[in-house]
Structure formats: structure tokens, C-alpha cells
PDB file of C-alpha atoms in Angstrom:
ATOM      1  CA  UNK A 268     122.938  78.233 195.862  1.00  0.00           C
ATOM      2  CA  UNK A 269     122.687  75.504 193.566  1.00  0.00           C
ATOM      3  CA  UNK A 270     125.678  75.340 190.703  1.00  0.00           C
ATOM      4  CA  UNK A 271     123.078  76.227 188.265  1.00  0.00           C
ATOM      5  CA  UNK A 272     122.144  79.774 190.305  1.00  0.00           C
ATOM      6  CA  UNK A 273     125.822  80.267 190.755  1.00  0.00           C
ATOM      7  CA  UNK A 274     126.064  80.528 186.538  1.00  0.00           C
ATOM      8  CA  UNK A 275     123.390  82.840 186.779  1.00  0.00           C
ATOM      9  CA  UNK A 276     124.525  85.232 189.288  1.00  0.00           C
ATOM     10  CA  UNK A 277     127.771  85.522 186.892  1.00  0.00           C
ATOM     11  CA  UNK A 278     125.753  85.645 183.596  1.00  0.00           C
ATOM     12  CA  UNK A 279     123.452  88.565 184.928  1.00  0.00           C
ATOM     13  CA  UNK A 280     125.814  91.112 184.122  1.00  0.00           C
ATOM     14  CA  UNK A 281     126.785  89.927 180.968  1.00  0.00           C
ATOM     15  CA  UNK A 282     123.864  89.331 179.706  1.00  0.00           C
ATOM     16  CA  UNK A 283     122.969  93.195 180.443  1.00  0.00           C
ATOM     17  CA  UNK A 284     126.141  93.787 178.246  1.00  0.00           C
ATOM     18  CA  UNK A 285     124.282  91.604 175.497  1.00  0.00           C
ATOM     19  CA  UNK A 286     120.930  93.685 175.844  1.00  0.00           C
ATOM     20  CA  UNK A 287     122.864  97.599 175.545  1.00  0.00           C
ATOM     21  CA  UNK A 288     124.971  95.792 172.013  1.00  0.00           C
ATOM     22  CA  UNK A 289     123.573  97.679 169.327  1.00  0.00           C
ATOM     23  CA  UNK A 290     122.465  94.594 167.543  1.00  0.00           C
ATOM     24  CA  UNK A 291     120.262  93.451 169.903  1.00  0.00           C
ATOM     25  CA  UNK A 292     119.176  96.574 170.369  1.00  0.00           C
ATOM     26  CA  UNK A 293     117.979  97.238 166.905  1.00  0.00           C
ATOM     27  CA  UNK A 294     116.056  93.794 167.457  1.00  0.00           C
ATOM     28  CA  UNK A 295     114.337  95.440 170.282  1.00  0.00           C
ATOM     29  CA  UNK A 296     112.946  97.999 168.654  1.00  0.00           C
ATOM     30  CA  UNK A 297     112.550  96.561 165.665  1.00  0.00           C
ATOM     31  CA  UNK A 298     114.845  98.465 163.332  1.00  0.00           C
ATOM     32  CA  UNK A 299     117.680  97.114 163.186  1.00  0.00           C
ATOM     33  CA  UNK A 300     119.266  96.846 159.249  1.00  0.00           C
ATOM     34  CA  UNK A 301     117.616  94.177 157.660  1.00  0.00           C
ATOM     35  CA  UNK A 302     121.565  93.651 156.095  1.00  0.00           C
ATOM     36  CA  UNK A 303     122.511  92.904 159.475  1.00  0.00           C
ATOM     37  CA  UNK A 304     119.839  90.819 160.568  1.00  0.00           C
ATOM     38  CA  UNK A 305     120.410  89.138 157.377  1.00  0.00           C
ATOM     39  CA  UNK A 306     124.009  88.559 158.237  1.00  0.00           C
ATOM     40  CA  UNK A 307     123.343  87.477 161.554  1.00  0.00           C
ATOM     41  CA  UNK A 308     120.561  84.860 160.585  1.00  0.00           C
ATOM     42  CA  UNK A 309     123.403  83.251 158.112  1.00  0.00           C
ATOM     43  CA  UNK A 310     125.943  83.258 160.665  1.00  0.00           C
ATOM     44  CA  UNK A 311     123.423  81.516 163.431  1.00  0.00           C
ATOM     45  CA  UNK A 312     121.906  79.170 161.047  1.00  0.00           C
ATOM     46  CA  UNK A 313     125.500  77.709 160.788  1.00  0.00           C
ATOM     47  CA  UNK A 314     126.007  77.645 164.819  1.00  0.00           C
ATOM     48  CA  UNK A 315     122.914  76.021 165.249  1.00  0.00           C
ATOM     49  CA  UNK A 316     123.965  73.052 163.058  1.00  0.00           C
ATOM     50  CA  UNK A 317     127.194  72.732 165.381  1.00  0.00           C
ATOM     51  CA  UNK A 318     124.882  73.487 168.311  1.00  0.00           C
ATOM     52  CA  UNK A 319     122.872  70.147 167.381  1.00  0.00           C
ATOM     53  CA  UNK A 320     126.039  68.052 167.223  1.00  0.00           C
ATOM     54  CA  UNK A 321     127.446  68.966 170.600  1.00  0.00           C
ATOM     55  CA  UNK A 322     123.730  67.908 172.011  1.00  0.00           C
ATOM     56  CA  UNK A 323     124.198  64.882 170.161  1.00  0.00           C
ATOM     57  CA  UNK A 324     128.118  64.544 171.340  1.00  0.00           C
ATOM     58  CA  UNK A 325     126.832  64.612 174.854  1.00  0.00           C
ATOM     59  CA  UNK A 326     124.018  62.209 174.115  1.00  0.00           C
ATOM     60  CA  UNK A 327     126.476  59.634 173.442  1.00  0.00           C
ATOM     61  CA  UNK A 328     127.983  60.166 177.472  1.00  0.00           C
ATOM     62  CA  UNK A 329     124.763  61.032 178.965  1.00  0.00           C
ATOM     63  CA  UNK A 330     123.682  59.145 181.768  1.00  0.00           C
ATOM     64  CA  UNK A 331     119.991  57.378 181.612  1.00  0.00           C
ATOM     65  CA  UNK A 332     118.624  59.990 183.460  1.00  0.00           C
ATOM     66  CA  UNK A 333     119.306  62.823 181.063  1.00  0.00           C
ATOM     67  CA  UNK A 334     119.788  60.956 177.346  1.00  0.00           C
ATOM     68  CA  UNK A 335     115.981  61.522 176.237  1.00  0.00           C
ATOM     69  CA  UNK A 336     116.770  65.182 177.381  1.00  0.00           C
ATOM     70  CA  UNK A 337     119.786  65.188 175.247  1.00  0.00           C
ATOM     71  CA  UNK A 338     117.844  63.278 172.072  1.00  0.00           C
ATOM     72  CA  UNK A 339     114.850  65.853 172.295  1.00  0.00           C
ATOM     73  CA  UNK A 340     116.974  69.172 172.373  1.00  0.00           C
ATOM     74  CA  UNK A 341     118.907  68.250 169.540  1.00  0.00           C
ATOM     75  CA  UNK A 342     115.434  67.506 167.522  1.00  0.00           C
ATOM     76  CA  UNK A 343     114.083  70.454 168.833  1.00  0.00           C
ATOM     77  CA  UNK A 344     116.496  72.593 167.636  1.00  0.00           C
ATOM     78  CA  UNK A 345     117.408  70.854 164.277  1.00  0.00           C
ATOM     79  CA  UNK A 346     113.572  71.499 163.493  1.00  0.00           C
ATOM     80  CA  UNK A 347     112.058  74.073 165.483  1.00  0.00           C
ATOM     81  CA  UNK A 348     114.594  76.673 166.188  1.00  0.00           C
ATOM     82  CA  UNK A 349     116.191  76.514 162.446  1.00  0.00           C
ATOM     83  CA  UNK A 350     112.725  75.679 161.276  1.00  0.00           C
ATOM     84  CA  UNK A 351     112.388  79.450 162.259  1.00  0.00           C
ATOM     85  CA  UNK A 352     116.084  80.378 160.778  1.00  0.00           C
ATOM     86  CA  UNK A 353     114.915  78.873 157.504  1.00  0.00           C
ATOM     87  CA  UNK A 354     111.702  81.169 157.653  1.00  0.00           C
ATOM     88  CA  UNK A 355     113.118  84.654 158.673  1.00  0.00           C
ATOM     89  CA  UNK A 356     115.899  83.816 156.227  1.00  0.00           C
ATOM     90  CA  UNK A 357     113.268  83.711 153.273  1.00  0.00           C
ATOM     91  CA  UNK A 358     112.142  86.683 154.434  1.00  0.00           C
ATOM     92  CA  UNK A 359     115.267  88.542 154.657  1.00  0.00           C
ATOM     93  CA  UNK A 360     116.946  86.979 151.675  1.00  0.00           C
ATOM     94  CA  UNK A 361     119.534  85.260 153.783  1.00  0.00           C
ATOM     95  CA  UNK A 362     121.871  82.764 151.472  1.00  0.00           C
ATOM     96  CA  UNK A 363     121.817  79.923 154.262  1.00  0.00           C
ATOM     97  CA  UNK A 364     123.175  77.103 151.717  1.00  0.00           C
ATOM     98  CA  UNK A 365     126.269  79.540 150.063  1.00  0.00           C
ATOM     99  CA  UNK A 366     127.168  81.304 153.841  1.00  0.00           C
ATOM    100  CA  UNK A 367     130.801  80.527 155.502  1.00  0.00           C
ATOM    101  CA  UNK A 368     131.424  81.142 159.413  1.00  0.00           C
ATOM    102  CA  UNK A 369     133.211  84.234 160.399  1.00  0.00           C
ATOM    103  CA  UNK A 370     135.691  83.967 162.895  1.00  0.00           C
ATOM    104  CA  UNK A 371     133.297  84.990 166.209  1.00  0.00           C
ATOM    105  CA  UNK A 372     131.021  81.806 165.023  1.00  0.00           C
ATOM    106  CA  UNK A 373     134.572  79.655 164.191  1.00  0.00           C
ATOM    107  CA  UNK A 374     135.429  80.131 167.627  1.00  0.00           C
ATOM    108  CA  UNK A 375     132.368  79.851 169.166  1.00  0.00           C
ATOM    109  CA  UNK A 376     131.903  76.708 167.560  1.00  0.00           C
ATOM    110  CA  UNK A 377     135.061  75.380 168.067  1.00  0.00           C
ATOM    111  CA  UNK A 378     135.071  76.114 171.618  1.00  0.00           C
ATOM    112  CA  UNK A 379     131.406  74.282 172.178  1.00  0.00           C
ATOM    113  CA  UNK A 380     132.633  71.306 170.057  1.00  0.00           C
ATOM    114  CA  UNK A 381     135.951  71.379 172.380  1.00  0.00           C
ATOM    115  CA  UNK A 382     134.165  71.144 175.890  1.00  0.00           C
ATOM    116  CA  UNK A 383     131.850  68.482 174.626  1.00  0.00           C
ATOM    117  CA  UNK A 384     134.574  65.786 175.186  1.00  0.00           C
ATOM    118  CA  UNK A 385     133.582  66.112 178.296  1.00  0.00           C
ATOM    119  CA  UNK A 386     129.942  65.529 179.667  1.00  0.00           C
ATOM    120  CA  UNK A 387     129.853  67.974 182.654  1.00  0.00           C
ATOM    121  CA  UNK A 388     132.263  70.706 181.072  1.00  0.00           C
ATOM    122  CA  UNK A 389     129.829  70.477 177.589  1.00  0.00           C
ATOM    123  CA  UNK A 390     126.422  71.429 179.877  1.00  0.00           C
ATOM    124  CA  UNK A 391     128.586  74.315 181.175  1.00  0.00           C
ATOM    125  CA  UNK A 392     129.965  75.302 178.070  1.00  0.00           C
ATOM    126  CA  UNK A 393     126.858  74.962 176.072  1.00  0.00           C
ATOM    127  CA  UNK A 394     124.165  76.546 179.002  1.00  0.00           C
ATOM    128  CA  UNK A 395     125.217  80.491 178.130  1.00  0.00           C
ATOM    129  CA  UNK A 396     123.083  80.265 174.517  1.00  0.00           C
ATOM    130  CA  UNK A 397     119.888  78.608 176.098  1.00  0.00           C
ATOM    131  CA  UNK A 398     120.050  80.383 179.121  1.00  0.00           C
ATOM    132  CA  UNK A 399     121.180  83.848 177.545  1.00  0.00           C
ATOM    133  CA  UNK A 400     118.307  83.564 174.880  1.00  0.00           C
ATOM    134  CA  UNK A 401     115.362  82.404 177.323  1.00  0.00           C
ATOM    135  CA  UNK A 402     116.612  85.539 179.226  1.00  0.00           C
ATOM    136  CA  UNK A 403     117.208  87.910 176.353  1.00  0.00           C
ATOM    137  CA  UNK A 404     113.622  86.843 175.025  1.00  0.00           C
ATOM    138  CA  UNK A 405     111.804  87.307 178.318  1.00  0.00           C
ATOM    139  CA  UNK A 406     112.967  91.072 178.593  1.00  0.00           C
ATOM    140  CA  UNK A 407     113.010  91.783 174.950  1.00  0.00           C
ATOM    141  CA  UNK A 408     108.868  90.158 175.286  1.00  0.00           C
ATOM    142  CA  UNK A 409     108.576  92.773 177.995  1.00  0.00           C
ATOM    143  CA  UNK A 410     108.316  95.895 175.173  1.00  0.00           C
ATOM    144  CA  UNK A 411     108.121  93.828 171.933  1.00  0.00           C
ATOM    145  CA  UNK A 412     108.943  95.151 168.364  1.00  0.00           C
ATOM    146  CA  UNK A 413     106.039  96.166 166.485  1.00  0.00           C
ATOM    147  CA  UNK A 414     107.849  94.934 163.245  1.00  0.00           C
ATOM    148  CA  UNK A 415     106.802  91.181 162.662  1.00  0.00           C
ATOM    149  CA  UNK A 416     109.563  89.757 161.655  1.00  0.00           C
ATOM    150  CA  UNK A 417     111.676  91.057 164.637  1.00  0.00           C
ATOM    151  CA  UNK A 418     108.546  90.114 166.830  1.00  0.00           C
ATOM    152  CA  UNK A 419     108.487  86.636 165.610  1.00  0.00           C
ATOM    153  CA  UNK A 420     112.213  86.422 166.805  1.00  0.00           C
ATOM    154  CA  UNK A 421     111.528  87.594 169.920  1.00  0.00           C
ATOM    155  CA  UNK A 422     108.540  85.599 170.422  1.00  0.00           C
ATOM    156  CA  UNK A 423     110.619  82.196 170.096  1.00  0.00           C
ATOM    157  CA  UNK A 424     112.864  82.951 172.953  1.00  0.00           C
ATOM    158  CA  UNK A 425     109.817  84.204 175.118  1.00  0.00           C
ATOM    159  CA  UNK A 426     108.088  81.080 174.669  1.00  0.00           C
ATOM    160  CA  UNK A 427     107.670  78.993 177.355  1.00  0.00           C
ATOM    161  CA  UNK A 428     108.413  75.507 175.953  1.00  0.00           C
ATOM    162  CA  UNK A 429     111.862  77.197 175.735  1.00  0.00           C
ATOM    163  CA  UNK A 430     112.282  78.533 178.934  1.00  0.00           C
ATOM    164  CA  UNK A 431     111.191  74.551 179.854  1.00  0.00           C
ATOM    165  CA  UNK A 432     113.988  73.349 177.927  1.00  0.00           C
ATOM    166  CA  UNK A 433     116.474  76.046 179.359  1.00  0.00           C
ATOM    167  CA  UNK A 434     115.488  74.746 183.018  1.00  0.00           C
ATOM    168  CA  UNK A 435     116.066  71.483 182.046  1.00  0.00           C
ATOM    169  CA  UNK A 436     119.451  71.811 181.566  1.00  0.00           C
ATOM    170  CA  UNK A 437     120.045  73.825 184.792  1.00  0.00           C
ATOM    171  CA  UNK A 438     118.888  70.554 186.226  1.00  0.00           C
ATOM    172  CA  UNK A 439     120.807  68.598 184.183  1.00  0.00           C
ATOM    173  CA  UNK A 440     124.145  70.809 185.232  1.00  0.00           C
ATOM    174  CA  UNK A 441     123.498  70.008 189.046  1.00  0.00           C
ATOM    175  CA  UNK A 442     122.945  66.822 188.727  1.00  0.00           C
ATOM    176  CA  UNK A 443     125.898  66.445 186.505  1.00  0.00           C
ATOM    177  CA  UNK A 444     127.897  67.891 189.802  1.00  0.00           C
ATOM    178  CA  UNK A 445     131.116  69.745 187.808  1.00  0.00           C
ATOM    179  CA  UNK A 446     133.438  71.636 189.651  1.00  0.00           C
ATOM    180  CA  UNK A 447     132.238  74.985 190.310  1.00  0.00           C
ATOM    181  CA  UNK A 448     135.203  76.781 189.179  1.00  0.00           C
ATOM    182  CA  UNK A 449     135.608  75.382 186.448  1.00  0.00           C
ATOM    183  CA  UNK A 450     132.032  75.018 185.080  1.00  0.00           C
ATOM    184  CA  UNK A 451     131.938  79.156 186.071  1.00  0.00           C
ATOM    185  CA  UNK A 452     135.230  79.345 183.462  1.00  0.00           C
ATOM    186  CA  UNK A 453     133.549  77.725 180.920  1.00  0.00           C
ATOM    187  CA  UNK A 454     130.167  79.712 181.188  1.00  0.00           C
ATOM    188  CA  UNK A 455     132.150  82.902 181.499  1.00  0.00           C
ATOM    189  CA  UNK A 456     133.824  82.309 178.450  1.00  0.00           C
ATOM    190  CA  UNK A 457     130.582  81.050 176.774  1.00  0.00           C
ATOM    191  CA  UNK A 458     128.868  84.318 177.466  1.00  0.00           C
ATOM    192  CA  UNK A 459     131.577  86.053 176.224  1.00  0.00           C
ATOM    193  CA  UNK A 460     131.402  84.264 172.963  1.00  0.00           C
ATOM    194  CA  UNK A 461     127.883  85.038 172.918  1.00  0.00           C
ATOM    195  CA  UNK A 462     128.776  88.428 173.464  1.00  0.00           C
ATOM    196  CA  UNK A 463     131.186  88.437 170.179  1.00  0.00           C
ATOM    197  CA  UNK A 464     128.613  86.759 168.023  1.00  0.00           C
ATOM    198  CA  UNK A 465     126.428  89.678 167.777  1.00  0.00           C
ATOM    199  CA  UNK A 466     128.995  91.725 166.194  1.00  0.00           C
ATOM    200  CA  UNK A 467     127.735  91.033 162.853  1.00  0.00           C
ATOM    201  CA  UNK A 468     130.548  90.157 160.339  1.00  0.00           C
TER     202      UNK A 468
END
């Protein structure tokens, strides 16, 4: 198996342990507490602006071959993914410009922020959000939410543009070569701060 599959044969289980979480399970059905959601949109919002500067941390180590990459995933999510944020946050009433991280974003982002001194442990750190999403998104697609705000959610991580992008970086993470035990400590412990983050502060 390539590195890449190796990541996903130890995120499979975890991110099982993301879809039973009763946050994402409220998402799934489409009931979930809109004061949760609410909290949840404030707390990603902030993530995804930290999520943009490790993509543009790792830009600046890139090789040829995979700066563009780099360039266009931070665009794509400074515009498109918190272009959405920005949306369901209107809807909800989410404060984006007055909220503060809890501590499961703090570390989360601090940990991302961290690995991206280094090119090769930064794809591994950074690959259990875009690969956790695509996947929670295709299941989640599978039985969507009637509710359309919960639907439109869903419908972003279903796309296929971003399951695109979240191939990408598997390729990006072989190429890259890292040492497989390593790169499969970092995921780990990405998944299980992606795990954390849905307990809503």
C-alpha cells in the first residue's frame, strides 16, 4: 500500500468514532441544536483561518511540483469553504468577528501550525481534516438531512471538487516520501483532534 492508503486504513476507524459523536450526528439528521451548530460554525471559522496559514507555511517549502497545489488550497479555502462559514453563520446568528478559540480548536491549531515547520510532517498532520471531511460528507450525502441548512453543509464535503482536492494531497503525501511511522503519529493524533473538535464548547 501506498503511505497515503496506510493513513487511511488507520483513519477508518476513527472516523466511524467521528460519525456515532452526537454532533455529527445531529448534522445527519438534521436536528442538531441550532446553539450548537452555532457554536461549532464560530469555533471552525477560526480553524479555518489557521488552516489557510499552514497551506501557505508549506507553500513557502513546497517543491515545484506541488506549490500551485499549495497556492490553490489555501484560496480555495480562504474563499470557498469560509465563503460557506460566513453564510451558515448569517443564518444561524453566529458572532464570527467577536468569537475566541476554545481549548480543542487552541490545540488543534497549535498542533497544525507546529508540524508545518516541516514540509512532509505538515501534509501528515494537516491530511485528517480534508480527508475526514471528504469522507464524513460522502456517507453523511448517502441519507442527507432534509433541513437546508444542515444539507448545504453536507453538500460541501460531498462535492466532488473536494474530494479532488482531498486526493491531491494523498498524492502530494507519497510523493513527499515521510517516514511511515511517523507520518501515521501525526495523522493519528490529527484525527484525534478532529475527534475533540466536535465537542462543542
Amino acid at each position: 500500500m501506498s503511505i497515503s492508503e496506510e493513513l487511511h486504513a488507520i483513519g477508518r476507524p476513527l472516523v466511524e468514532a467521528q460519525l456515532a459523536h452526537p454532533t455529527v450526528a445531529g448534522i445527519a439528521r438534521g436536528d442538531l441544536p441550532e446553539p450548537v451548530f452555532r457554536s461549532w460554525l464560530e469555533q471552525d471559522y477560526l480553524f479555518l483561518l489557521d488552516y489557510v496559514r499552514v497551506f501557505s507555511r508549506l507553500a513557502w517549502q513546497a517543491p515545484d511540483g506541488h506549490l500551485g497545489d499549495l497556492v490553490d488550497l489555501a484560496h480555495a479555502t480562504f474563499h470557498e469553504e469560509l465563503d460557506l462559514h460566513r453564510s451558515l453563520s448569517a443564518e444561524f446568528g453566529a458572532d464570527l468577528a467577536g468569537a475566541r478559540k476554545g481549548p480543542a480548536c487552541a490545540a488543534y491549531t497549535s498542533f497544525l501550525l507546529d508540524s508545518a515547520a516541516d514540509y512532509a510532517d505538515g501534509l501528515a498532520a494537516l491530511y485528517p481534516c480534508m480527508w475526514g471531511y471528504s469522507t464524513l460528507g460522502r456517507v453523511l450525502a448517502e441519507d442527507p438531512p432534509a433541513e437546508p441548512r444542515y444539507r448545504a453543509w453536507v453538500d460541501t464535503y460531498a462535492h466532488p471538487a473536494f474530494a479532488e482536492l482531498t486526493e491531491r494531497v494523498a498524492v502530494m503525501i507519497d510523493e513527499a516520501v515521510p517516514d511511515l511511522g511517523r507520518a501515521g503519529k501525526l495523522f493519528t493524533e490529527g484525527m484525534a483532534h478532529e475527534l475533540a473538535f466536535w465537542d462543542v464548547p
